[in-house]
Coordinates of C-alpha atoms and ligand atoms in Angstrom, one line a residue:
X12 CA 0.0 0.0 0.0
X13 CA 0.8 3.6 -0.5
X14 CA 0.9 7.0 1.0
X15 CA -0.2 10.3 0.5
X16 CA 2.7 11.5 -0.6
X17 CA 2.9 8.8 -3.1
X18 CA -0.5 9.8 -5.3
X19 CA -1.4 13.3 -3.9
X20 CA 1.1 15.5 -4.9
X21 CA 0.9 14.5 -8.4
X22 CA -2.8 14.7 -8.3
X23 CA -2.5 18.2 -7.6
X24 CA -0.3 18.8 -10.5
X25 CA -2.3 17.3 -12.7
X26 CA -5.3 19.4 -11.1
X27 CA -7.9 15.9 -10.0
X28 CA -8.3 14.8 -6.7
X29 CA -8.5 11.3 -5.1
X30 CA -11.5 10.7 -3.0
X31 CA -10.9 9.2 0.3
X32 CA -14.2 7.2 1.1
X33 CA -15.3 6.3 5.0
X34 CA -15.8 2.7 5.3
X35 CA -16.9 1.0 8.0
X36 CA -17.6 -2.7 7.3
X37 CA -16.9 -5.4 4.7
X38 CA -19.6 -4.3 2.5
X39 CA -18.6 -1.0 2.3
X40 CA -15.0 -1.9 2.0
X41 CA -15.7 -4.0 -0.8
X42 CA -17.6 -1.9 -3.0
X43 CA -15.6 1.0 -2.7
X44 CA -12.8 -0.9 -3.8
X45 CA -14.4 -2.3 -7.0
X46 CA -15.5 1.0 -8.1
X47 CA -11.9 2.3 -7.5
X48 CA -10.8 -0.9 -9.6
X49 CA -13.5 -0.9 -12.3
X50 CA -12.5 3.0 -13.1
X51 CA -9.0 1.9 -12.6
X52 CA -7.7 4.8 -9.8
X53 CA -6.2 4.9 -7.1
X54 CA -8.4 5.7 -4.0
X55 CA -7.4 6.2 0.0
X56 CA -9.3 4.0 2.0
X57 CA -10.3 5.8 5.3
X58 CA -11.2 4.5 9.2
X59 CA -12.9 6.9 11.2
X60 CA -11.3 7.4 14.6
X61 CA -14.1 5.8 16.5
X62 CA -13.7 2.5 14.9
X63 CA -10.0 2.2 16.6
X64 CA -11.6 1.9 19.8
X65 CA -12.5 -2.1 19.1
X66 CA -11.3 -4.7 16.6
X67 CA -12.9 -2.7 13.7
X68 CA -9.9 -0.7 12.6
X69 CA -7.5 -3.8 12.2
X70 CA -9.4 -6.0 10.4
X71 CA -10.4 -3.4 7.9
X72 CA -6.7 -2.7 7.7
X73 CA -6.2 -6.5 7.1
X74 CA -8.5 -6.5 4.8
X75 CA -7.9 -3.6 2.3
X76 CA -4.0 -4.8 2.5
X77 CA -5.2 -8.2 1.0
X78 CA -7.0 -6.5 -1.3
X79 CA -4.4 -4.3 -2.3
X80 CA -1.8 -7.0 -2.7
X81 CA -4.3 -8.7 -5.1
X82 CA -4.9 -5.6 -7.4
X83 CA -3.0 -3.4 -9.8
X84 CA -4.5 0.3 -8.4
X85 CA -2.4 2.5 -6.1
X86 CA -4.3 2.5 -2.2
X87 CA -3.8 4.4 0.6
X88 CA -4.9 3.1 4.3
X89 CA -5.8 6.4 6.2
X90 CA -6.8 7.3 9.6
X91 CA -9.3 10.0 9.3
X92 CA -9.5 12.7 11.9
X93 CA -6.8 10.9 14.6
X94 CA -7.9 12.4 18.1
X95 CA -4.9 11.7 19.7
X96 CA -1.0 10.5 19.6
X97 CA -1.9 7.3 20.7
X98 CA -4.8 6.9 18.3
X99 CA -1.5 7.9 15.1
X100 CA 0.7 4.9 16.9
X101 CA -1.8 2.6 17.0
X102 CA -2.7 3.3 13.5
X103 CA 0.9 2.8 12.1
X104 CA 1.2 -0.3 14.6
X105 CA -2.1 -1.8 12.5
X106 CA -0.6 -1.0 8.9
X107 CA -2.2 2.2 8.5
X108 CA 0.3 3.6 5.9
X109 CA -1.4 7.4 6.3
X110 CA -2.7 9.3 9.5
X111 CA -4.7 12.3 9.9
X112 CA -4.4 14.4 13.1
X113 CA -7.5 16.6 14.1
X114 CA -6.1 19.5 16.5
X115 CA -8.9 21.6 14.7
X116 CA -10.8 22.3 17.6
X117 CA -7.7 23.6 19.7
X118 CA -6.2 26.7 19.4
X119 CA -4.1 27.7 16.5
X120 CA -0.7 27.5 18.7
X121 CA -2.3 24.3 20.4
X122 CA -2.6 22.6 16.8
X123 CA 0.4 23.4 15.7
X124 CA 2.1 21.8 18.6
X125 CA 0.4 18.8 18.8
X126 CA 0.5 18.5 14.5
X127 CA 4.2 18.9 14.8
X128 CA 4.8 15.9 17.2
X129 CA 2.2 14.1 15.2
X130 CA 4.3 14.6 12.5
X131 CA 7.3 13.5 13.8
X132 CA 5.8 10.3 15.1
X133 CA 4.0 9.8 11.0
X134 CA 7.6 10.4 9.1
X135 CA 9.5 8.5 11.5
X136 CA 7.6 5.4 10.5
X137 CA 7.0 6.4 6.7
X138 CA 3.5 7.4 7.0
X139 CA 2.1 10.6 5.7
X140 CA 0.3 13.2 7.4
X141 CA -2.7 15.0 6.7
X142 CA -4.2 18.4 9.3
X143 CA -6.9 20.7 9.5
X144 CA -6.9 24.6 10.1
X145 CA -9.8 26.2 10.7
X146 CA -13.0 23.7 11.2
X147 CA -14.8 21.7 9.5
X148 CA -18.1 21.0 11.5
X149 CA -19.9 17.7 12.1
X150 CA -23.9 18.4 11.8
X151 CA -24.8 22.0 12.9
X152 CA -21.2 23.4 14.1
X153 CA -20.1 26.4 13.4
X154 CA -17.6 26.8 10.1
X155 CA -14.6 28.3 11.3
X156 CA -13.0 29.3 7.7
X157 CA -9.7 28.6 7.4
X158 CA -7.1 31.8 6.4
X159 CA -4.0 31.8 4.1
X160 CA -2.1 33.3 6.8
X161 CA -2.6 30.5 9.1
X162 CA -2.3 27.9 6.1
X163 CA 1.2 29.5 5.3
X164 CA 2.3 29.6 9.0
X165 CA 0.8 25.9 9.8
X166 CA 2.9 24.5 6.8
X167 CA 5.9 26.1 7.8
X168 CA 5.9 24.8 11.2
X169 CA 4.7 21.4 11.3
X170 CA 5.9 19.6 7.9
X171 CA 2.7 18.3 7.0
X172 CA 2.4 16.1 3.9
X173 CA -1.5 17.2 2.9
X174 CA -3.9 20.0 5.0
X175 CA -7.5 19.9 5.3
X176 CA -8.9 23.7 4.7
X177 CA -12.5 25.0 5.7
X178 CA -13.8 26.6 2.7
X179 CA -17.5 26.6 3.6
X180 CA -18.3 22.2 3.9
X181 CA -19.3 20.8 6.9
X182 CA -19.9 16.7 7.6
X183 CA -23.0 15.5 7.4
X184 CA -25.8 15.8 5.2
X185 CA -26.9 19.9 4.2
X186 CA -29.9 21.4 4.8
X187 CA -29.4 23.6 2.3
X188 CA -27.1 23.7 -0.8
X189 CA -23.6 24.8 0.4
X190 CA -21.5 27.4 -0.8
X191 CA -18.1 27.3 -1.2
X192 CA -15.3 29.8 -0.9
X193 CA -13.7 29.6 -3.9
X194 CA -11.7 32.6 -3.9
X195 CA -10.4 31.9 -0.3
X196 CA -9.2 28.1 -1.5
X197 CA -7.6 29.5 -4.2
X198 CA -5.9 32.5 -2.6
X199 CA -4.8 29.4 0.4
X200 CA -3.4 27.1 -3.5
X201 CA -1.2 29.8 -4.5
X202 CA 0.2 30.5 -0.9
X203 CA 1.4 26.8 -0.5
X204 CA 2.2 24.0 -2.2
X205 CA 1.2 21.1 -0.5
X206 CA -2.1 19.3 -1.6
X207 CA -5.7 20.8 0.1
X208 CA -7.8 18.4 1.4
X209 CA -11.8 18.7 1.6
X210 CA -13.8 17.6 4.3
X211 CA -17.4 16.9 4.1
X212 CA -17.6 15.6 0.4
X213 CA -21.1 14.8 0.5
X214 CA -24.0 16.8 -1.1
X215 CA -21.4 19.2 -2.2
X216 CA -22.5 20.1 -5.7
X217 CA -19.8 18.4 -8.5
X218 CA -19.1 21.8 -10.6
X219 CA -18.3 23.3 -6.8
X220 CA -15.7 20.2 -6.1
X221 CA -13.7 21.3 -9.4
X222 CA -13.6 24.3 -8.7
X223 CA -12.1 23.3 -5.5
X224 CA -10.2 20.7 -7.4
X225 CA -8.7 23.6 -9.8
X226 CA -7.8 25.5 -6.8
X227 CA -5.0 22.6 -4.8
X228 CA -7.3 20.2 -3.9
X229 CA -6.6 16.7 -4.2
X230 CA -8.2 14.5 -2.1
X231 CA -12.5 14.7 -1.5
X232 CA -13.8 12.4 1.9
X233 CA -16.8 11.4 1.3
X234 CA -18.5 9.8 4.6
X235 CA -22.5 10.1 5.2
X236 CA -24.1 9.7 1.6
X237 CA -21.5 6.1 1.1
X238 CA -22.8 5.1 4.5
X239 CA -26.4 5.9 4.4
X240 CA -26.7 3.9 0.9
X241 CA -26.1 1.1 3.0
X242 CA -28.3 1.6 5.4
X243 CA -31.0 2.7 3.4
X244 CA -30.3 0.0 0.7
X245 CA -30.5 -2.5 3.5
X246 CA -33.4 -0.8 4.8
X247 CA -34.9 -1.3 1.4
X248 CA -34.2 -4.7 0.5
X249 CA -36.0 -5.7 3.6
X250 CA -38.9 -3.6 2.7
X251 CA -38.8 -5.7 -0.9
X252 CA -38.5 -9.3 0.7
X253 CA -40.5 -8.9 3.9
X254 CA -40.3 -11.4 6.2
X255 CA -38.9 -13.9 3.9
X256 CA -35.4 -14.9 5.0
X257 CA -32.5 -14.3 2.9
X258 CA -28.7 -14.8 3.7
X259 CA -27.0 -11.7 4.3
X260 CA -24.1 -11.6 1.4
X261 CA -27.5 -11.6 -0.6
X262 CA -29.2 -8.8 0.8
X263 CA -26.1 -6.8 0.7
X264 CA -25.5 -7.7 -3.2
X265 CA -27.7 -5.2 -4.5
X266 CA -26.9 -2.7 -2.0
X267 CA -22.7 -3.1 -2.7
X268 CA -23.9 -2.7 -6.3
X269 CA -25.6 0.8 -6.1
X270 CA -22.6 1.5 -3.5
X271 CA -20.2 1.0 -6.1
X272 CA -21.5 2.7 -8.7
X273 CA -22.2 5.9 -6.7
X274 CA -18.5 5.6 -5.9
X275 CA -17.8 5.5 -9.5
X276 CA -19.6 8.4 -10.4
X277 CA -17.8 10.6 -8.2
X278 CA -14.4 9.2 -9.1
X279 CA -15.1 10.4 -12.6
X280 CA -16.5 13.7 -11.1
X281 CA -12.7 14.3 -9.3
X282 CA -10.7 13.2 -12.3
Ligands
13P7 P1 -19.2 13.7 4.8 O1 -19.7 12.7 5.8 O2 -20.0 15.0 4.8 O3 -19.2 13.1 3.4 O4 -17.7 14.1 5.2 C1 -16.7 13.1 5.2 C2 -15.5 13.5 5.8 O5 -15.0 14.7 5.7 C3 -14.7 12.5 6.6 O6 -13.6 13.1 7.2

């Protein structure tokens, strides 16, 4: 498996971004991976911090390296939004080859303190780093944009490999259409270098993500509209078969299926 550093940077040359889908089960795993394969890209495969806390994390990690080994497309194992030093170690320790530390909620000098040792702890170990300045809201937070002073300043100091920028997203589904701050992300792309990073990928209009994508960004997480297909497609399929019972691996068929070609849809949307 492969870094950030390994696909990113080029990505932002070329001016596409690689999407970095939350998975959270087998299912999930799976049909990401088969869109990324069937448009032939590379794609980052991201844990959510919460699933370190039990055995989830480690077999997803065993499981995307097998699939990995056994396919030709570049993949990156990431830990998305880290919540801790402990949380990064363990992550390398289970084969993560990528970390993201989330100091976004602490103050700017805070972040940048506990990014750097983050940072240290990532590189030592050949894993790349990915942070976030400003905020990026789950549900109803506040946006806290990010600035290009701070971008320029955070760089500088902490050696970062790839940094998530608030530009108007948030996580979660929208109640209305969101806007995003174009001008800011492009004034933050010509300050620095390093590739921009979007969080809150879903319902986030495609011409709006190129625009983004045209600015420096080049990776797109995409969470709550991957999971809720499965959720709702499960809910669905139950609805369709009702109390007949049918193996699992066939319920989820259908489900993986509409899963993967949503995933492929937005691949070609980044590209
Ligand atoms: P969404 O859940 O809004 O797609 O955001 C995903 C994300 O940014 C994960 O870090």
């Amino acid at each position: 498996m492969l870094t950030l550093n390994n696909i990113l940077p080029q990505a932002r040359k070329e001016k596409r971004a690689v999407g970095a889908f939350n998975v959270a089960n087998l299912e999930t795993l799976l049909s990401v991976f088969k869109a990324a394969e069937q448009e032939n890209s590379p794609v980052i495969i991201q844990v959510y911090q919460r699933l370190f806390n039990d055995e989830r994390a480690g077999l997803i990690a065993a499981m995307t390296s097998r699939l990995a080994a056994n396919s030709g497309i570049p993949v990156v194992l990431h830990l998305d939004h880290g919540a801790s030093l402990e949380q990064i170690r363990k992550a390398i320790d289970l084969g993560y080859t990528s970390v993201m530390i989330d100091g976004s909620k602490l103050s700017f000098t805070e972040n940048i303190a506990l990014t750097s040792e983050a940072v240290a702890i990532a590189h030592q170990a050949g894993v790349s780093i990915e942070a976030e300045i400003g905020h990026v809201p789950f549900g109803d937070g506040a946006i806290e944009l990010s600035t290009v002073a701070e971008a320029v300043e955070f760089v500088k100091h902490t050696g970062v490999d790839a940094l998530a920028i608030s530009i108007g997203t948030a996580h979660g589904f929208y109640k209305k259409e969101p806007v995003l701050d174009i001008q800011r992300a492009s004034e933050i792309g010509d300050a620095i270098s390093i590739p921009l990073v979007l969080h809150g990928g879903t319902g986030v209009p495609d011409e709006q993500l190129k625009k983004a994508i045209a600015c420096g960004v080049a990776k797109i997480n995409i969470a709550t509209e991957l999971q809720s297909m499965f959720l709702r497609g499960v809910a669905a399929e139950l609805g369709k078969n009702g109390e007949k019972f049918m193996p699992l691996d066939l319920y989820f068929k259908p489900v993986e299926e509409r899963i993967t070609e949503y995933v492929r849809s937005k691949i070609r949307a980044f590209a």
